[in-house]
XYZ file of C-alpha atoms in Angstrom:
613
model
C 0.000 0.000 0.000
C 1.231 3.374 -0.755
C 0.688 6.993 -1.573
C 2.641 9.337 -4.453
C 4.409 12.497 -4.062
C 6.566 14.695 -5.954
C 9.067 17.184 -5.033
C 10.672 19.776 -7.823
C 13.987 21.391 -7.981
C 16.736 22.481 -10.122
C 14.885 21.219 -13.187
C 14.552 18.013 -11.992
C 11.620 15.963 -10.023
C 11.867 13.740 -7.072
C 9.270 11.079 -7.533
C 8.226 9.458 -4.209
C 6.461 6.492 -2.928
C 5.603 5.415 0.086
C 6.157 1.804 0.724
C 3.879 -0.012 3.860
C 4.241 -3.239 4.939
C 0.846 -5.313 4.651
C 0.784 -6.079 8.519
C 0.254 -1.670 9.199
C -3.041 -1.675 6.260
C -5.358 -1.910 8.967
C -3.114 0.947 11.050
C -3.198 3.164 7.919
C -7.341 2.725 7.425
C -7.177 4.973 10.777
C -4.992 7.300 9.620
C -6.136 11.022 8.803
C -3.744 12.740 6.576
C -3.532 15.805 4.656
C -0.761 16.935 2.517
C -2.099 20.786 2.541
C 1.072 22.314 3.517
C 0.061 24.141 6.527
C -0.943 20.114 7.757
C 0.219 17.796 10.006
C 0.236 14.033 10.342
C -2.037 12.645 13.212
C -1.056 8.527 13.678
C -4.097 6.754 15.404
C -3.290 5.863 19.325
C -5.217 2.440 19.278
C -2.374 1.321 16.625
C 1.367 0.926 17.367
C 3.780 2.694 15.416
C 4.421 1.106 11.503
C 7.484 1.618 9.359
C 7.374 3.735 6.840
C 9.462 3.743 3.583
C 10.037 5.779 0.978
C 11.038 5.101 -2.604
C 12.473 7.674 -4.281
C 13.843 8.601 -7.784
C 15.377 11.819 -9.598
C 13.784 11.900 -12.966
C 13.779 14.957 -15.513
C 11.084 17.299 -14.905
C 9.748 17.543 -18.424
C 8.810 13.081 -18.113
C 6.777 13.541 -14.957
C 3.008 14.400 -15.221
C 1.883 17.787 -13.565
C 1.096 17.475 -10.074
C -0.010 20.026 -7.043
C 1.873 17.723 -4.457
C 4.359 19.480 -2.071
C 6.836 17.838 0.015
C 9.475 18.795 1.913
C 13.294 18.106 1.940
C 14.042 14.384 2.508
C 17.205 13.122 2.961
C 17.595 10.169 0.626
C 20.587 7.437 0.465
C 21.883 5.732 -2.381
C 19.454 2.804 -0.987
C 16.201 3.046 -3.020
C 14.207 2.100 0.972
C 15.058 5.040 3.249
C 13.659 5.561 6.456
C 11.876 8.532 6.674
C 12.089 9.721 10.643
C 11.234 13.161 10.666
C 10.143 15.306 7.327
C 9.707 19.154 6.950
C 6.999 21.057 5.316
C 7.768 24.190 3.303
C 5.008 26.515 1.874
C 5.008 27.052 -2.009
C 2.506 28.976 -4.316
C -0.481 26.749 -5.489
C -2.299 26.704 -9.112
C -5.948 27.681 -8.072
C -6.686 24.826 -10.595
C -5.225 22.089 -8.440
C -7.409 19.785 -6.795
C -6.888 19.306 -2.864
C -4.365 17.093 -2.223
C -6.270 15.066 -0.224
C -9.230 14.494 -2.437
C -6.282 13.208 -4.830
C -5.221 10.361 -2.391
C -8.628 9.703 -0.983
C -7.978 10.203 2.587
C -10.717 11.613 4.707
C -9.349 14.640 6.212
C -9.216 15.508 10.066
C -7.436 18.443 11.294
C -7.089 19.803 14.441
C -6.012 23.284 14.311
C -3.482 25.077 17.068
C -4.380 28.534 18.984
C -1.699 30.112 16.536
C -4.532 30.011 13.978
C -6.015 28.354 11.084
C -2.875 27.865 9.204
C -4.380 25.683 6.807
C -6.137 28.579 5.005
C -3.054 30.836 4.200
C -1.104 30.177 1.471
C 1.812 32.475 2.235
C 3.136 32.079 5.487
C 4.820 35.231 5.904
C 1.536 36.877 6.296
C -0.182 36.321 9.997
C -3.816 35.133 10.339
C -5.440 38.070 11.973
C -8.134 35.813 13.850
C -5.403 35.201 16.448
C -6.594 35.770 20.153
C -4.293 37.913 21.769
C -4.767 39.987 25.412
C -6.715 43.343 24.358
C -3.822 45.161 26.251
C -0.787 43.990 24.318
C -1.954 43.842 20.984
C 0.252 46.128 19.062
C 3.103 44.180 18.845
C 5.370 44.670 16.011
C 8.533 42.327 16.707
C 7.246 38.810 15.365
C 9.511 35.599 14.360
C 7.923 34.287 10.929
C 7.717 30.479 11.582
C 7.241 28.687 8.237
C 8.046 25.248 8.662
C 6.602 22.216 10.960
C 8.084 18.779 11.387
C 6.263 15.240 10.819
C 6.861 13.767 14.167
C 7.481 9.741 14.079
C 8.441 10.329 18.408
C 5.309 10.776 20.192
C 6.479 10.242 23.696
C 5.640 13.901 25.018
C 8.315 14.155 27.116
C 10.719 13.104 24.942
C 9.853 15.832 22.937
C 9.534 18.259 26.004
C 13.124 17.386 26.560
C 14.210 18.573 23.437
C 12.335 21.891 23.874
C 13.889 22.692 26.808
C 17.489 22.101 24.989
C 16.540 23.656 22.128
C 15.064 26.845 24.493
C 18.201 26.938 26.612
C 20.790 27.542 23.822
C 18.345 29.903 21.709
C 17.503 28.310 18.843
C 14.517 30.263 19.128
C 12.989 29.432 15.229
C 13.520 25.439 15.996
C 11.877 25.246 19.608
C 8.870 27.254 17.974
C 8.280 25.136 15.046
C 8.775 22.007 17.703
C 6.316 23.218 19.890
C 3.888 24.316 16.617
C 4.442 20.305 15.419
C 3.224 18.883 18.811
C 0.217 20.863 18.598
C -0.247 19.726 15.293
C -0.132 16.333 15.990
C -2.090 16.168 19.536
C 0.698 16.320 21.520
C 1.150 18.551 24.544
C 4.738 19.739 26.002
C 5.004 19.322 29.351
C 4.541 22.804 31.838
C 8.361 23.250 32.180
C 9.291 23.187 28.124
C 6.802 25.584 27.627
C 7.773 27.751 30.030
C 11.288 27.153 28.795
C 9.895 28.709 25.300
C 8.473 31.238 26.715
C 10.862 32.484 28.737
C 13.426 32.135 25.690
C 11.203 34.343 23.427
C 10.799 37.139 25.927
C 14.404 37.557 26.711
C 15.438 37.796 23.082
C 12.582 40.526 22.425
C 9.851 38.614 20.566
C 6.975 39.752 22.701
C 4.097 38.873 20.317
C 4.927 35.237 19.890
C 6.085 34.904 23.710
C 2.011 36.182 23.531
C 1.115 33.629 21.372
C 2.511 30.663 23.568
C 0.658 32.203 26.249
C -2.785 32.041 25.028
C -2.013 28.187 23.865
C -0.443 28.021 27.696
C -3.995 29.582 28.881
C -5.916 27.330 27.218
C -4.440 24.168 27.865
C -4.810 24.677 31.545
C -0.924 25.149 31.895
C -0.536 28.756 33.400
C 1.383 28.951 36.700
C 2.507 31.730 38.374
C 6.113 31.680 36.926
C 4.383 32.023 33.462
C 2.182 35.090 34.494
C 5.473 36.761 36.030
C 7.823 35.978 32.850
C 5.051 37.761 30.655
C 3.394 40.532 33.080
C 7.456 41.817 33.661
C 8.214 41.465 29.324
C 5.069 43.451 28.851
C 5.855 45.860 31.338
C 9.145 46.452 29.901
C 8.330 46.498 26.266
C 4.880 48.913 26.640
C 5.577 50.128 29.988
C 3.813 49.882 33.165
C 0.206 50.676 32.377
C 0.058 47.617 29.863
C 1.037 45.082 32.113
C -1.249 46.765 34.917
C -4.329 46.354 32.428
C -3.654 43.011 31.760
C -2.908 41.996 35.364
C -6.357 43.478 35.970
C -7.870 41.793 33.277
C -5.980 38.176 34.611
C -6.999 39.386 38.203
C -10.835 39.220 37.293
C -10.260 35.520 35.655
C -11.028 32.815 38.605
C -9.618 30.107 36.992
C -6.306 32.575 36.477
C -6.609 33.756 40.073
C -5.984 29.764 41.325
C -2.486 30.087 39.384
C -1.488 33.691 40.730
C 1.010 33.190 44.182
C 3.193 35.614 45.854
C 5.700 35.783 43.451
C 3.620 37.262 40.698
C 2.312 40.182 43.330
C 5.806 40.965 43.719
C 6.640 41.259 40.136
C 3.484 43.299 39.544
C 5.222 45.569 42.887
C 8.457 46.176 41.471
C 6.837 46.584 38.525
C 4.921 49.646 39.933
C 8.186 50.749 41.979
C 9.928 51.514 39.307
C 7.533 54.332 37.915
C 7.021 55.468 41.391
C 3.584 54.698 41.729
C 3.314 54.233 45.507
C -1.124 53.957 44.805
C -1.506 50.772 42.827
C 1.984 49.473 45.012
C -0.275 50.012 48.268
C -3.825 47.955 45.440
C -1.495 45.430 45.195
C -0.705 44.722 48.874
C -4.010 44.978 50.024
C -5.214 42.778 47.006
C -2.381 40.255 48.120
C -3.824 40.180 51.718
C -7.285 39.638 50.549
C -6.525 37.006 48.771
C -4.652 35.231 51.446
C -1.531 35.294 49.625
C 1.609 35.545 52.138
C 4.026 38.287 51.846
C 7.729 37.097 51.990
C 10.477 39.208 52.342
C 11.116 40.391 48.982
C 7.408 41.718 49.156
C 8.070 44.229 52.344
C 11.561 44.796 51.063
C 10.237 46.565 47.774
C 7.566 47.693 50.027
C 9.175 49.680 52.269
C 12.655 51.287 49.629
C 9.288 52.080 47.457
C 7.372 54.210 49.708
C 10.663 55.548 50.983
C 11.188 56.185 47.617
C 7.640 57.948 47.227
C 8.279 59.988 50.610
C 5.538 57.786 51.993
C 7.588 57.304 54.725
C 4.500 56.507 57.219
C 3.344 53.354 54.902
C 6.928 52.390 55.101
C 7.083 52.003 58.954
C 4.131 50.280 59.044
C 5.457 47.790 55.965
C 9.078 47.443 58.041
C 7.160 46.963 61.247
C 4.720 44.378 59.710
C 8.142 42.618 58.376
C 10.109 42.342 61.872
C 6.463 40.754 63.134
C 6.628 38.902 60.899
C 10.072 37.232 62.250
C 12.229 38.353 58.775
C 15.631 40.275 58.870
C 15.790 43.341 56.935
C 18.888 43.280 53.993
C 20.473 46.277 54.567
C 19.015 48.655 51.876
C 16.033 48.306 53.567
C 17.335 49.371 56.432
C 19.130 52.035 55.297
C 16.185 53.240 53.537
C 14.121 53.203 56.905
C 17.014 55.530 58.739
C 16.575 58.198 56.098
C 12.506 57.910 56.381
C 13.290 58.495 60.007
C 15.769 61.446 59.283
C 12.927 62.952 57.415
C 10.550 62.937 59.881
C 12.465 63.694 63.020
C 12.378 60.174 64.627
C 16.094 59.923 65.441
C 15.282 57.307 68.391
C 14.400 54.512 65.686
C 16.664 55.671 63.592
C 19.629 55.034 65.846
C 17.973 51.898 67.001
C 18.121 50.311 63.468
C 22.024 51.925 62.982
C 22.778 49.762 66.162
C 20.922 46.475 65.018
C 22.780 47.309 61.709
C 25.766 47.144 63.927
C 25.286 43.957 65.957
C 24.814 41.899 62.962
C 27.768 42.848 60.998
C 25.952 45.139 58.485
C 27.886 48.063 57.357
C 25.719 51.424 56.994
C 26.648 53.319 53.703
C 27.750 56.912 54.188
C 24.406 58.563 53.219
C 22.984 56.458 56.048
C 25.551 58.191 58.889
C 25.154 61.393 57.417
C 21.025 61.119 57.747
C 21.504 59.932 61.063
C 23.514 62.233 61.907
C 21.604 65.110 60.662
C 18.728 63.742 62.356
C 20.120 63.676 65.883
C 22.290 67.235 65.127
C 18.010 68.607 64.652
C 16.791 66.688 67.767
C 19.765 68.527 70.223
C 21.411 65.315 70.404
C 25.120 66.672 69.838
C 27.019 63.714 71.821
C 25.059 60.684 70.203
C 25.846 62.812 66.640
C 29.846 62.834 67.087
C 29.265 59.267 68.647
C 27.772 58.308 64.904
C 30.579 60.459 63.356
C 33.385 58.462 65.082
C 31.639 55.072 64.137
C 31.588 56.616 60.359
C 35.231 56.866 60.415
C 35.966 53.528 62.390
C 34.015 51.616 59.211
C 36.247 53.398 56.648
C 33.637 55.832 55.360
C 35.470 59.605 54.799
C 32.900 62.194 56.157
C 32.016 64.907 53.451
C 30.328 68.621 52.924
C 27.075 67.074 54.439
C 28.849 65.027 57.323
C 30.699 68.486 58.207
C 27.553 70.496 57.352
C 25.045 68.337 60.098
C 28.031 68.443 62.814
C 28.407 72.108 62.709
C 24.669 72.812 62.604
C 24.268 70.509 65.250
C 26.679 72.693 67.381
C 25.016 75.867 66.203
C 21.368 75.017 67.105
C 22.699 74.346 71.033
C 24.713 77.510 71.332
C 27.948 76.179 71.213
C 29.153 78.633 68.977
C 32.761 78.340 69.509
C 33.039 75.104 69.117
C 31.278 75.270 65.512
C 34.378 78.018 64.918
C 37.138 75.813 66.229
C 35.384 72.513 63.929
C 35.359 74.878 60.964
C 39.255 75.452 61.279
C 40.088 71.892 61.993
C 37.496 71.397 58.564
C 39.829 73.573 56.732
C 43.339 72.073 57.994
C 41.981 68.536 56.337
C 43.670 67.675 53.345
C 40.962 66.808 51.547
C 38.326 70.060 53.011
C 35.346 70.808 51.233
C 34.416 73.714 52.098
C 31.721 75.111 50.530
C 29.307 78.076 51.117
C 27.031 76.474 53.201
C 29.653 75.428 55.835
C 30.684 79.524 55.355
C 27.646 80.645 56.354
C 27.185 78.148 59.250
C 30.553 79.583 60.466
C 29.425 83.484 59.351
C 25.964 82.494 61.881
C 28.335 81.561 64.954
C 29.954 84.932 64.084
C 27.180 86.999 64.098
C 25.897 85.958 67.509
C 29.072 86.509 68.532
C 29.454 89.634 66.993
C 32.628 89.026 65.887
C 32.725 90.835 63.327
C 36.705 90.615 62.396
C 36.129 87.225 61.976
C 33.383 87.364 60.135
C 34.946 90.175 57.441
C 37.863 87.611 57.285
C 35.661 84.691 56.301
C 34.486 86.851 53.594
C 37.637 87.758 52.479
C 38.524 83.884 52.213
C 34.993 83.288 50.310
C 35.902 85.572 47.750
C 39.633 84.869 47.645
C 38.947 80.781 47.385
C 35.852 81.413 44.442
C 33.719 80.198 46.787
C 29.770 81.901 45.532
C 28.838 84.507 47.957
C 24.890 84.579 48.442
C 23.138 87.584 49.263
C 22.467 85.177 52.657
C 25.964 85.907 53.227
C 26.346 89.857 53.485
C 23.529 89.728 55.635
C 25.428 87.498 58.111
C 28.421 89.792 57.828
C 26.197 92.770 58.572
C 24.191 91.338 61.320
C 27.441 90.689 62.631
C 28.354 94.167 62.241
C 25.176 95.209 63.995
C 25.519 92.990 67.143
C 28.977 94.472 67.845
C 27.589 98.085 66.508
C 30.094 98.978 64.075
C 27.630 100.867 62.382
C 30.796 102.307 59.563
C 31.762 98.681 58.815
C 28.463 97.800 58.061
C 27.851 100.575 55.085
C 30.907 99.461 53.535
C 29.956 95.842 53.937
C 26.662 97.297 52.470
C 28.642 99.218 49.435
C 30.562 96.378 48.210
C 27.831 93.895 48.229
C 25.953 96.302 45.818
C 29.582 96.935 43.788
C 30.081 93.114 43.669
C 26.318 93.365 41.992
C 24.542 91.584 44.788
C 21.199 92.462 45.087
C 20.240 92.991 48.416
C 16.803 92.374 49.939
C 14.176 93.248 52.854
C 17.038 91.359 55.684
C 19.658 93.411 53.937
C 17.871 96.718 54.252
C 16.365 96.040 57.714
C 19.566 95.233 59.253
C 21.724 97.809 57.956
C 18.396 100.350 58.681
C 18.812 99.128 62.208
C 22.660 99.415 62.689
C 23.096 103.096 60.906
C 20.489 104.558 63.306
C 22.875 102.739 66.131
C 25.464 104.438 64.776
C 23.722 108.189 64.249
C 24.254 107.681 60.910
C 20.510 109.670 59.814
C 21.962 110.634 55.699
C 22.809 107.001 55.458
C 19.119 106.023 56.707
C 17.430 108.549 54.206
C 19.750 107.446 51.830
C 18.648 103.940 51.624
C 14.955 104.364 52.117
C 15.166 106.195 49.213
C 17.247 103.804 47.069
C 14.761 100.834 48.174
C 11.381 99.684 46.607
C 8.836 101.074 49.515
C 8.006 99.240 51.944
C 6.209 99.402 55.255
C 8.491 97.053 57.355
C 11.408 99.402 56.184
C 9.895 102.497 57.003
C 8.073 101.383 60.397
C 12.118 100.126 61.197
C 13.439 103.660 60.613
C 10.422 105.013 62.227
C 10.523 102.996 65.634
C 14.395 103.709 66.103
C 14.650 107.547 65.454
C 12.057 107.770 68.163
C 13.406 105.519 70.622
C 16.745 107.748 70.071
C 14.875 111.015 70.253
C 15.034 112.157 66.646
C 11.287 112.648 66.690
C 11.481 115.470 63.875
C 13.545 112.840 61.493
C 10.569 110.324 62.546
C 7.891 112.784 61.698
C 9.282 112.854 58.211
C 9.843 109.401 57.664
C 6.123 109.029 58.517
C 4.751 111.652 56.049
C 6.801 109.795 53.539
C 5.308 106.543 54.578
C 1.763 107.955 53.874
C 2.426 109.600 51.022
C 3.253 106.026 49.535
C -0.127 104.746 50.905
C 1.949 102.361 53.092
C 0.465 101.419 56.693
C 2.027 101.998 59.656
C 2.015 98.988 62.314
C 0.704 99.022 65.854
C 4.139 100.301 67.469
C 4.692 102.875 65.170
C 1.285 104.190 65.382
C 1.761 104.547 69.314
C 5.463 106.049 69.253
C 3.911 108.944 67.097
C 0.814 109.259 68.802
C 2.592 109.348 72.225
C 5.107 111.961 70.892
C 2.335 114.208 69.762
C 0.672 114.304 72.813
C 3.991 115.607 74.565
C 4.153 118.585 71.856
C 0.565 119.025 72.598
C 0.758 119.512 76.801
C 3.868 121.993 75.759
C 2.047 124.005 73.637
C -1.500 124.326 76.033
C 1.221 125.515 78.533
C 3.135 127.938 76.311
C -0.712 129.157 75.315
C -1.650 129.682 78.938
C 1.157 131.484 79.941
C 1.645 134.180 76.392
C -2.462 134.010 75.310
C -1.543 136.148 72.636
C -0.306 133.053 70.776
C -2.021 131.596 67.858
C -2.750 128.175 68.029
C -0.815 125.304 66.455
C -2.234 124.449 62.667
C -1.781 120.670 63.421
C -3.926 117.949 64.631
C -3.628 114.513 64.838
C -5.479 113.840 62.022
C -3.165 115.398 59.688
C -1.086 112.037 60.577
């Protein structure tokens, strides 16, 4: 019993026959076969396996009747009887004319067709069905591997062929563990749960989203999903179309039950890190409630990326409950996580849990980063704590960590907020005799602040001196510490020229700037100065009431008087103490006029009243 086919090439024609021995007729009345090339064979189960053979022949093309039969390439031997193991389809143009192929040998036809599509209807494989069923929210894929070929499969032990998936997967050959796993389907058999995972996973990681899609849906309908599957595909998606994507299609998974039985921790934590990596600290808080209602136990990993992503976020209140939860929980923290929670902590002032996780750091051999001692630090320098922040600062430099412009910065403002002003001084100089100093403005202006309630105001003029000399940017924030400096020690002359060269250096100065040399020129008697600057300023009421309020606490009431008629004339509004320091004056003129009137009636009265100010 046997069957003829032709295969054409080079001007010549391969004439085939299939040779059956008589004892596999009865296997071969059960046997479905189509040669349509998108086809595959399908051997009965209630028959074992026959031995096929093939005849074949090269004859000139021209002596061979016209034929629509298409066969693949088959090895042949110089033996006429060649086994024929495995053979491979290839897809050539048809004559509309032809008659089905299967109609030609008789066969009843029986196809089962694959979730990839009915192949059997296109002619040109190149082109992709467009009935394929894809997720709604990842399909505009563009990156697609153009499988033409399947196999006829003489092995039908499933795992045999599982195990050469998995091979085939692991070393990328991408195209041959496709058309493998396209063959099986083709001819009833199903790969085992780890080969096509193996497929998938190798499609993903070299870029071909759309068919790592396609093995999904075939996954999905087979029953074969796990949660290893959903994470290899919701984390490619994510990747390739970004966040959102794989958030609509883990929603649209989420509301399948029969997906929901496959979902475990592990594909909440992908979906997590997923979210952490945009930021979004809303759909990372969904997801942990989601995993809680569903029962579905957080491991470490989970509050790991739960608490560095809210940290992250500057939800640092979500992320002590998450670390919290965690040490309940009985896990240990890795050490970004803790060093995440100590600069939550530094943030919002609680330096008490802060150092307790820097000293549980300690006892179990974990070595805090740099940024983690400088937060700390900081944090304590804030809270008062100035012994328990050079305590830190000694442990910095005991684990090899060289403190820097923040490390220096926190120390000296620690020393600052508690008064100890001449200890900031003395750490500033030992700061500068380092080899490697960083001095920058801020630690200049931390030292120019010690100065100025100091009022030493030598010191101060030299710091400036060594700003300017070193290139070191000099903020308007500066002068004024120079002049308020100035002002506490009253050298009301230094100050102007402080005041002159800021404005010759072309720094603008502003309301501080004016206020405080305002304040330390009428100190100083220095009224032409005053006038001078009031005029040279935008108006302004806190100015004026300033200049106002000191000429009559010194007794220039006349200068005052002025400066107030000014003031209205600008429409500007006088405060509460101004208001009494001229009203109280004018009532003092007043009784000494009534009296001069009394005494010389002949007098004409005064042409002022109070409402005329």
């Amino acid at each position: 019993m046997g069957g003829q086919i032709m295969a054409s090439g080079n001007g010549l024609t391969c004439f085939h026959q299939l040779y059956t021995p008589l004892s596999c007729m009865r296997g071969f009345q059960h046997f479905h076969h189509s040669l349509h090339p998108h086809s595959a064979l399908n051997f009965s189960q209630k028959y074992p396996p026959c031995e096929v053979y093939m005849v074949s022949m090269w004859v000139p093309k021209s002596k061979i009747p016209r034929t629509s039969f298409i066969t693949g390439c088959i090895r042949v031997n110089n033996s006429l009887l060649v086994r024929n193991r495995v053979s491979t389809i290839e897809s050539e143009e048809e004559d509309s004319d032809e008659l089905n192929p299967s109609e030609k040998l008789g066969f009843e036809v029986e196809q089962k067709l694959p979730p990839w599509g009915k192949l059997g209807t296109f002619k040109d494989l190149d082109s992709e069905p467009g009935d394929l069923k894809e997720p709604r929210s990842v399909s505009e894929g563009k990156v697609m591997l153009n499988v033409k070929r399947v196999h006829f499969l003489e092995e039908t032990d499933e795992e045999t062929l599982s195990k050469r998936i998995l091979v085939l997967s692991r070393t990328n050959k991408i195209r041959s563990a496709l058309e493998l796993l396209r063959s099986m389907e083709l001819s009833s058999l199903c790969p085992n749960l780890h080969a096509c995972n193996s497929v998938l996973s190798c499609l993903l990681r070299n870029g071909l989203l759309d068919d790592g899609l396609r093995v999904f849906e075939f996954m999905k309908t087979k029953n074969m999903t796990t949660g290893h599957t959903y994470s290899l595909i919701l984390k490619a998606v994510a990747g390739a179309r970004g966040s959102d994507a794989a958030l609509q299609m883990f929603s649209e998974i989420e509301g399948d039950c029969q997906a929901m039985n496959s979902f475990d921790t592990i594909v909440y934590n992908t979906m997590i890190s997923v979210c952490g990596r945009v930021n979004n600290w809303f759909e990372t808080l969904r997801l942990w409630r989601s995993m809680k209602e569903n029962h579905h136990s957080e491991t470490r990993v989970t509050y790991s990326l739960l608490v560095t992503i809210f940290v992250r976020c500057n939800q640092n209140e979500l992320a002590f409950d998450a670390y919290c939860e965690m040490l309940q929980r009985k896990f240990e923290p890795g050490s970004d996580t803790m060093q995440a929670i100590i600069g939550a902590c530094a943030k919002e002032g609680k330096w008490d849990f802060a150092l307790n996780v820097f000293q549980n750091m300690l006892k179990r051999n974990v070595k805090p980063n740099p940024i983690s001692c400088n937060a700390l630090i900081n944090s304590l320098g804030k809270a008062g704590e100035v012994k328990l922040a050079f305590g830190v600062y000694d442990i910095m430099k005991s684990l090899g960590h060289s403190p820097d412009a923040y490390t220096w910065n926190a120390l000296l403002s620690a020393l600052y907020r508690v008064n100890r002003h001449d200890d900031a001084l003395q750490l500033f100089e030992n700061i500068k005799q380092e080899k490697d100093s960083q001095l920058n403005s801020h630690l200049y202006d931390v030292a120019l602040m010690s100065c100025s309630k100091l009022g030493l105001w030598e010191r101060a003029l030299q710091l400036l001196w060594q700003m300017e000399t070193n290139g070191v940017s000099v903020s308007t924030a500066s002068y004024n510490l120079v002049i308020s400096a100035c002002e506490t020690a009253r050298k009301a002359d230094i100050a102007v020229q402080v005041y002159d060269h800021m404005v010759h250096q072309k720094c603008i100065p502003d309301t501080l700037t004016q206020l405080s040399i305002v304040r330390v020129c009428i100190w100083g008697s220095l009224w032409d100065e005053v006038e001078d600057i009031l005029k040279q300023a935008a108006p302004n009421a806190s100015l004026y009431n300033a200049a106002i309020q000191g000429m009559c606490l010194r007794g220039e009431i006349n200068l005052a008087k002025k400066l107030y008629a000014n003031m209205r004339s600008c429409n500007l509004q006088p405060d509460g103490k101004t208001r009494n320091l001229m009203l109280q004056n004018l009532r003092k003129k007043s009784s000494v006029r009534y009296k001069s009137r009394r005494a010389f009636p002949h007098r004409k009265k005064a042409k002022f009243s109070l409402m005329s100010l």
